[in-house]
mmCIF file of C-alpha atoms in Angstrom:
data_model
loop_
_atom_site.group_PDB
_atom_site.id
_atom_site.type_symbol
_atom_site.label_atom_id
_atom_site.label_comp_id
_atom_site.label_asym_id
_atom_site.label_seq_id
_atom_site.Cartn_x
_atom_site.Cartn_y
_atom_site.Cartn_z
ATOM 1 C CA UNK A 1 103.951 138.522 5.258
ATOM 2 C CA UNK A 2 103.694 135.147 4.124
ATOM 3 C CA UNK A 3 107.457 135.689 2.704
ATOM 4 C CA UNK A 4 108.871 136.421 5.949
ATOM 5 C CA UNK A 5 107.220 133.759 8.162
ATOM 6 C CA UNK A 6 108.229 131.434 6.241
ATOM 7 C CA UNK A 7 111.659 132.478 6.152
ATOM 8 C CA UNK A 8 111.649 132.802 10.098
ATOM 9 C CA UNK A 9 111.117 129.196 9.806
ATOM 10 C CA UNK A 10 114.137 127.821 7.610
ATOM 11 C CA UNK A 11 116.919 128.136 10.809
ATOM 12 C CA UNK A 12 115.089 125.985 13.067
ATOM 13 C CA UNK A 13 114.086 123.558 9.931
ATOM 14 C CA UNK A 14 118.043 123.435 9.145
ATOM 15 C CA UNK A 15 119.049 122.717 12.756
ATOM 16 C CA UNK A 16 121.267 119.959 12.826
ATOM 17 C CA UNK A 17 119.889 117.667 16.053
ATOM 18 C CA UNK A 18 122.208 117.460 18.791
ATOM 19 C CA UNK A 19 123.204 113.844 18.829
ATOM 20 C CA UNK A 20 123.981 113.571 15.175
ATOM 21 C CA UNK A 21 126.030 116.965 15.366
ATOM 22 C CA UNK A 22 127.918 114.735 18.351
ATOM 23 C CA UNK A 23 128.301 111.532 16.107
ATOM 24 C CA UNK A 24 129.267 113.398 13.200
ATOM 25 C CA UNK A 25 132.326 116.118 15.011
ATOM 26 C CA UNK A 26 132.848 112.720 17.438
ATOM 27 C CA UNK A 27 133.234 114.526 20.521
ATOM 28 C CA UNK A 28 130.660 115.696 23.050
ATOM 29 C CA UNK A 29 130.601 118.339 25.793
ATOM 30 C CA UNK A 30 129.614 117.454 28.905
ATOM 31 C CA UNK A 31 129.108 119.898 31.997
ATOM 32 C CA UNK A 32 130.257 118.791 35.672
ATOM 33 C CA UNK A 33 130.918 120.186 39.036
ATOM 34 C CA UNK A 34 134.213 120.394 40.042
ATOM 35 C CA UNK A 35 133.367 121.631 43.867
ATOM 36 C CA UNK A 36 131.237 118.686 44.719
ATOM 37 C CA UNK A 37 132.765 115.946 45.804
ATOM 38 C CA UNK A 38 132.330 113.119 45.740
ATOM 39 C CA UNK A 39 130.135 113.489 42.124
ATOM 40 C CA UNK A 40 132.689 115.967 41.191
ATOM 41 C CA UNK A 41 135.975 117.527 42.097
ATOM 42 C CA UNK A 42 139.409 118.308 41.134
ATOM 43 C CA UNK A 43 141.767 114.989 42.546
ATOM 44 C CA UNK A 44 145.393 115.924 43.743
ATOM 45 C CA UNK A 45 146.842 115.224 39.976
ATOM 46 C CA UNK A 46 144.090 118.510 38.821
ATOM 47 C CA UNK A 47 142.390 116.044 36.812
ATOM 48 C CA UNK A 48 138.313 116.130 37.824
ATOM 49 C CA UNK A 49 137.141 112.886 39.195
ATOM 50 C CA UNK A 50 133.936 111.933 40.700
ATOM 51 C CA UNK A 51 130.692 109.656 39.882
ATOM 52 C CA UNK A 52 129.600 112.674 37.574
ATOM 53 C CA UNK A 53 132.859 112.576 36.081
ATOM 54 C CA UNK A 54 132.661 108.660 35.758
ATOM 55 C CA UNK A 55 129.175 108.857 33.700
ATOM 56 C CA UNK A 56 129.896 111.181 31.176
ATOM 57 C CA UNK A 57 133.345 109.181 30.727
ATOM 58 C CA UNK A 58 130.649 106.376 30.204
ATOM 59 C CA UNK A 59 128.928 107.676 28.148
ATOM 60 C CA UNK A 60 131.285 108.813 25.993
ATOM 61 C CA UNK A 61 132.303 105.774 25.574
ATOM 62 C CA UNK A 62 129.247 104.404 25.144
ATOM 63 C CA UNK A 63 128.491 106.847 22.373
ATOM 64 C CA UNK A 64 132.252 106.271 20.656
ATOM 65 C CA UNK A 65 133.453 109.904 21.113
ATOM 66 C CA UNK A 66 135.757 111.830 22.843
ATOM 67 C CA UNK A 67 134.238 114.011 25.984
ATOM 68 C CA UNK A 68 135.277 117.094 26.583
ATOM 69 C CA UNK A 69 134.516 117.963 30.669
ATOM 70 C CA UNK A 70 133.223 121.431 30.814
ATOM 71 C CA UNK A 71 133.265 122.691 34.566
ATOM 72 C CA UNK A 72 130.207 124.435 35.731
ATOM 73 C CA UNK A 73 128.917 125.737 39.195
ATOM 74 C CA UNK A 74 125.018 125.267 40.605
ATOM 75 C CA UNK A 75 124.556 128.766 39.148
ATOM 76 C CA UNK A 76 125.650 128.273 35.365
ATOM 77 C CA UNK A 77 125.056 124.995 34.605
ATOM 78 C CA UNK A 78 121.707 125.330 33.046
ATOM 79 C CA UNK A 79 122.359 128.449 31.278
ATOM 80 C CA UNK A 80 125.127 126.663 29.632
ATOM 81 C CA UNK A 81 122.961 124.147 28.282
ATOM 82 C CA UNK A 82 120.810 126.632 27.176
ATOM 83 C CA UNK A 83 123.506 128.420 25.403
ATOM 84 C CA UNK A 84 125.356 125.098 23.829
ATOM 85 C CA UNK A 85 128.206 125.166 25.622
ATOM 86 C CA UNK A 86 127.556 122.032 27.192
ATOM 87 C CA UNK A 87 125.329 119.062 24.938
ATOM 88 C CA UNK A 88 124.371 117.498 28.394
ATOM 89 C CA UNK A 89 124.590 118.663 32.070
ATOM 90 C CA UNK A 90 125.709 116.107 34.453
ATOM 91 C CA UNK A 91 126.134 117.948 37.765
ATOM 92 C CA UNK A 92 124.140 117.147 40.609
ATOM 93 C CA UNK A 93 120.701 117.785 38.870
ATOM 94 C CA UNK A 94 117.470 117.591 40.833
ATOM 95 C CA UNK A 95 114.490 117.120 38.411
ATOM 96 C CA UNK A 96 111.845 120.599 39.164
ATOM 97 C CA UNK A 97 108.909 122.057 37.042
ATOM 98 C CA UNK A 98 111.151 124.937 36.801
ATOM 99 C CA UNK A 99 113.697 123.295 35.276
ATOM 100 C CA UNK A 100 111.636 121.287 33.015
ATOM 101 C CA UNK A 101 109.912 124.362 31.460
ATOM 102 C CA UNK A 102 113.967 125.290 30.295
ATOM 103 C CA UNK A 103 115.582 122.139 29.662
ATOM 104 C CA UNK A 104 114.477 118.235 29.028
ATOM 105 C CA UNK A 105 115.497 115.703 31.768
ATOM 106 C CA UNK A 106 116.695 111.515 31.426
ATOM 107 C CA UNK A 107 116.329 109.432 33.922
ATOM 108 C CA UNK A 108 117.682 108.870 37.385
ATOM 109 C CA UNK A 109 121.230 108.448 37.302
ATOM 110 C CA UNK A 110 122.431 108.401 40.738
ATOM 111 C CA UNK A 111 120.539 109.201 44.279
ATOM 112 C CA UNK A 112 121.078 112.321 46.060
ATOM 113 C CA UNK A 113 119.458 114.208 48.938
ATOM 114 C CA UNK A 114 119.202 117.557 50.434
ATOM 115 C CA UNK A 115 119.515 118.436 53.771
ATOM 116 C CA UNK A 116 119.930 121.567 56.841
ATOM 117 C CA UNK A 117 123.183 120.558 58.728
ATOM 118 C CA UNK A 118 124.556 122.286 62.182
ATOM 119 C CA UNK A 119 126.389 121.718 65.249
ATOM 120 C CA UNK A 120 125.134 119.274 67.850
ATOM 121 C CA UNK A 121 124.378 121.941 70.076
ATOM 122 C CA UNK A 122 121.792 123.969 67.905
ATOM 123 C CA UNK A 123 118.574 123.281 68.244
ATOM 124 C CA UNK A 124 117.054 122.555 64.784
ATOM 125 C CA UNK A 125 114.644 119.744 63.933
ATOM 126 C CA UNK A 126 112.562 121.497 61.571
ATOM 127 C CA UNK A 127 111.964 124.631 59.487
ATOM 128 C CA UNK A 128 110.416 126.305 62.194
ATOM 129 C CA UNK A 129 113.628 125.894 64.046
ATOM 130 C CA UNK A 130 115.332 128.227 61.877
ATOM 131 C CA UNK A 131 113.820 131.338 62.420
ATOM 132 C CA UNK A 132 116.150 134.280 63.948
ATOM 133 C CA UNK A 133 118.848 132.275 62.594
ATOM 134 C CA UNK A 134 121.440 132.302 59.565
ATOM 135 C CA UNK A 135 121.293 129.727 57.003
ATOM 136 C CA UNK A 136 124.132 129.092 54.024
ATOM 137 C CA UNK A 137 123.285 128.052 50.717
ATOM 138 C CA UNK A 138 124.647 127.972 46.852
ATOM 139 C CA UNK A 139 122.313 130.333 45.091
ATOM 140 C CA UNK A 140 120.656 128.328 42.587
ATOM 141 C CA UNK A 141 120.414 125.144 43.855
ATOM 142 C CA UNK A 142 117.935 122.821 44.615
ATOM 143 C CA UNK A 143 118.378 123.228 48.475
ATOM 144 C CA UNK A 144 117.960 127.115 47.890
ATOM 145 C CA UNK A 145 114.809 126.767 45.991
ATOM 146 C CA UNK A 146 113.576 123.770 48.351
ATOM 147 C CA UNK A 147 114.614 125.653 51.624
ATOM 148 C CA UNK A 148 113.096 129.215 50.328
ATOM 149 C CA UNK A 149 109.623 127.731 50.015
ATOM 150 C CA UNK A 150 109.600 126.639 53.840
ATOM 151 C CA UNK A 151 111.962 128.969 55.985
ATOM 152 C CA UNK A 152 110.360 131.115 58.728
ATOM 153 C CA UNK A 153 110.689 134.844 57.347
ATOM 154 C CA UNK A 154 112.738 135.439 60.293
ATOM 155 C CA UNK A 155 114.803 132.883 59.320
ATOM 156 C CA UNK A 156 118.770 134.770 57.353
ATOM 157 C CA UNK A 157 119.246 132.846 53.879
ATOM 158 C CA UNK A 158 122.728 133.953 53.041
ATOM 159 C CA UNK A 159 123.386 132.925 49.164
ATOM 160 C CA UNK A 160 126.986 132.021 48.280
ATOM 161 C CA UNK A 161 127.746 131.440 44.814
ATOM 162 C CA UNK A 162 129.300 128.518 44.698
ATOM 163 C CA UNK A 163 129.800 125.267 47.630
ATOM 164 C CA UNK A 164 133.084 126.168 48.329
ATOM 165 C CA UNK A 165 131.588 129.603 49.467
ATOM 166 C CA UNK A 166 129.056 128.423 51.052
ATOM 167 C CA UNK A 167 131.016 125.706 52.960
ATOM 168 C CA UNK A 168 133.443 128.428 54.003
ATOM 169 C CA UNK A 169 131.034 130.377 55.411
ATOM 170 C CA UNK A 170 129.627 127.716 57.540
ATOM 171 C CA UNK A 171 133.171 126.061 58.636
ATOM 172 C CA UNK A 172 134.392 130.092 59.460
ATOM 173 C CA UNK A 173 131.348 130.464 61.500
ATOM 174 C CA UNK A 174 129.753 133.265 59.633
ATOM 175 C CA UNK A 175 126.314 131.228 59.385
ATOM 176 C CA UNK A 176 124.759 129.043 62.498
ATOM 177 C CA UNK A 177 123.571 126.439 60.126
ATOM 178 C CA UNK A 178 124.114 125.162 56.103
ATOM 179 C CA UNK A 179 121.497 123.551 53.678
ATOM 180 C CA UNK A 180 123.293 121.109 51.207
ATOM 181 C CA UNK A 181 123.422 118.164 49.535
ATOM 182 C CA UNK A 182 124.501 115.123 51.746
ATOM 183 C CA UNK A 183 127.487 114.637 49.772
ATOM 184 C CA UNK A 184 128.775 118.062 50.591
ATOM 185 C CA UNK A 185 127.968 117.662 54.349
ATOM 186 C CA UNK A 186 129.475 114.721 54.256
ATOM 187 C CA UNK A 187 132.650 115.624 52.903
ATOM 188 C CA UNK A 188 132.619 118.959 54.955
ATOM 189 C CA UNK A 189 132.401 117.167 58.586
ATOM 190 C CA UNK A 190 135.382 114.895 57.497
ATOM 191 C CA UNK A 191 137.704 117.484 56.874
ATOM 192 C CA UNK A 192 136.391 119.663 59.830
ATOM 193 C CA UNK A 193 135.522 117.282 62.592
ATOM 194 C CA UNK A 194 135.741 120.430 65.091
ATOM 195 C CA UNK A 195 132.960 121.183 63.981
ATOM 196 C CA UNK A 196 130.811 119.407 65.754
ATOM 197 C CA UNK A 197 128.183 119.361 62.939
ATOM 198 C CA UNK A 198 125.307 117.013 62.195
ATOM 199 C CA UNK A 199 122.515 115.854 60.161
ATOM 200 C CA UNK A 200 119.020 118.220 61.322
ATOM 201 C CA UNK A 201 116.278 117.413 58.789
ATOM 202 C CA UNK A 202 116.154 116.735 55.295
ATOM 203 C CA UNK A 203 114.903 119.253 52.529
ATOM 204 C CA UNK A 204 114.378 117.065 49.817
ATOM 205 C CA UNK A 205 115.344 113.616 48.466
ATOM 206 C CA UNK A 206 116.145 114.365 45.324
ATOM 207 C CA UNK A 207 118.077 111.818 42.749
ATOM 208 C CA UNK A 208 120.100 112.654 40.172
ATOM 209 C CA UNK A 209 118.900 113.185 36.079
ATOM 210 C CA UNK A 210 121.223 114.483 32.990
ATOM 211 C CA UNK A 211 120.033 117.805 31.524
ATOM 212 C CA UNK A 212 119.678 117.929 28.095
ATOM 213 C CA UNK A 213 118.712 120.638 25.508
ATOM 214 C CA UNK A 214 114.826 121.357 25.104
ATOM 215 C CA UNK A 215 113.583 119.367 22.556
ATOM 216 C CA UNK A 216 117.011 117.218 22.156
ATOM 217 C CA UNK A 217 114.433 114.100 21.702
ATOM 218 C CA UNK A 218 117.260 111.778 19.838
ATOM 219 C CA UNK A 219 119.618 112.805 22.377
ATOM 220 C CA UNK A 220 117.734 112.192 25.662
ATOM 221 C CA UNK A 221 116.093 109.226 23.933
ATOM 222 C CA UNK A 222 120.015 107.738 23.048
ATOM 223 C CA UNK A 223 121.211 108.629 26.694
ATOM 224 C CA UNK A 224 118.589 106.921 28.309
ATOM 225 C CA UNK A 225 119.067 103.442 26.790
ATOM 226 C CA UNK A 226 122.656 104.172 28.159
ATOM 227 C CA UNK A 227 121.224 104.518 31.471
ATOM 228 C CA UNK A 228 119.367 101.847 31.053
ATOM 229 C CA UNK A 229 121.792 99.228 30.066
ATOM 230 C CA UNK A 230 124.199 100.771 33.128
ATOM 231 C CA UNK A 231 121.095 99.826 35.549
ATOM 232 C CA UNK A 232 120.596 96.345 33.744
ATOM 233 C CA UNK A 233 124.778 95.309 34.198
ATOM 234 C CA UNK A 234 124.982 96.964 37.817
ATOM 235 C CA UNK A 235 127.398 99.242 36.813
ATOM 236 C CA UNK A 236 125.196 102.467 37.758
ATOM 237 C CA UNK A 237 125.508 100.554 41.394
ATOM 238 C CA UNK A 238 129.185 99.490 41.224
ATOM 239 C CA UNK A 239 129.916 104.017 40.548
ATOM 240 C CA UNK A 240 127.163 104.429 43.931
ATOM 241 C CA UNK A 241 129.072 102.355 45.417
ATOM 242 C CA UNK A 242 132.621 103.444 44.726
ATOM 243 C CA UNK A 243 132.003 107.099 45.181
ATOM 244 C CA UNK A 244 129.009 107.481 47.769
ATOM 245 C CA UNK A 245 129.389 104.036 49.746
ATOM 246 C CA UNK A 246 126.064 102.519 48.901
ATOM 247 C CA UNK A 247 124.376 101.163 45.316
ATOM 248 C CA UNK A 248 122.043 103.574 43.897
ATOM 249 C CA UNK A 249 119.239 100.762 44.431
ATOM 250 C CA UNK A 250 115.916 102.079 42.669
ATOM 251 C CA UNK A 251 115.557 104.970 40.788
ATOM 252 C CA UNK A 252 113.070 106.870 38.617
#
């Protein structure tokens, strides 16, 4: 017995930690959204752009390797860090105990909030508002989990797999109201101006932190002095500030 536990322990003594295996093959994988503007989206020469984008370029070359952008959706992103497809997640990530008990978290990177948008003409100014009426959201996402705990049970969650889907279904006029990030809304009324649509009440405010691996200490301890040194020179300001119109200002 004593044999076999102790050979049930050599794989995870051998392990190679995750930053060194970076250093040492001098590239890094880094997951990002590609449906979420501005943090991340595909620009009109199919190249994915986007503060998201921006920080793991940073960090990249912060670290002195080549990144390799893995696209990932609301739904897959954590399995993928799970899995080691991806050696850090930078996608939008709001910081939950669920998460935590999965996957390790850095600090704030950027500042982000949830939110229930609809047309001027609905009345909704809470989450008693929405009951009897249909709500779009990406399955998976922080608004889902956020806007699940508080709905009426009269209230129609319809879970779309991705933003595009869910935008769709909102701009089509499948669903009476959406629960998304700002960004998302944002972008959405832009392009749709028809709409009529407008901010209702907010879900959560929720900033931004990079998933890493559970356990990844060297990694998340590496990234963080990153972060830290992009907070110090106002850079993590200057990529607020380019992509979502204001600095980041204070973050945890």
């Amino acid at each position: 017995l004593l044999t076999l536990a102790t050979t049930a322990l050599l794989p995870l003594a051998a392990h190679a930690d995750a930053l060194d295996d970076i250093l040492a093959k001098k590239q890094i994988n880094i997951a990002v959204p590609t449906d979420f503007p501005p943090y991340g989206f595909v620009g009109t020469d199919l190249k994915p752009q986007g503060l998201d984008v921006d920080m793991a370029v940073y960090i990249g070359a912060k670290l002195g390797v080549k990144v390799e952008l893995v696209p990932v959706t609301s739904a897959n992103r954590i399995p993928y860090l799970q899995t080691k497809k991806a050696d850090l997640v930078i996608s939008t990530l709001g910081k939950t105990p669920e998460r935590a008990a999965v996957i390790d978290f850095t600090a704030a990177y950027s500042p982000f909030f949830q939110a229930v948008f609809a047309a001027k003409g609905v009345a909704i100014k809470s989450a008693a508002d929405l009951a009897g009426k249909t709500v779009a959201v990406t399955r998976g996402a922080i608004e889902d989990m956020e806007l699940t705990k508080i709905a009426p049970a009269s209230a129609d969650i319809k879970r779309f797999e991705d933003n595009n889907t869910t935008v769709s279904a909102f701009v089509s006029g499948q669903v009476q109201a959406i629960a998304t990030g700002a960004s998302v809304a944002g972008n959405m009324m832009a392009r749709n101006p028809q709409l009529g649509a407008e901010y209702k009440f907010v879900l959560k405010d929720s900033p931004n932190f990079i998933g890493v691996g559970k356990g990844e200490d060297k990694l998340r301890t590496k990234v963080n002095e990153i972060i830290a040194g992009a907070k110090a020179s106002g850079h993590i300001d200057k990529m607020a500030q380019k992509w979502l119109g204001r600095p980041a200002g204070t973050l945890p």
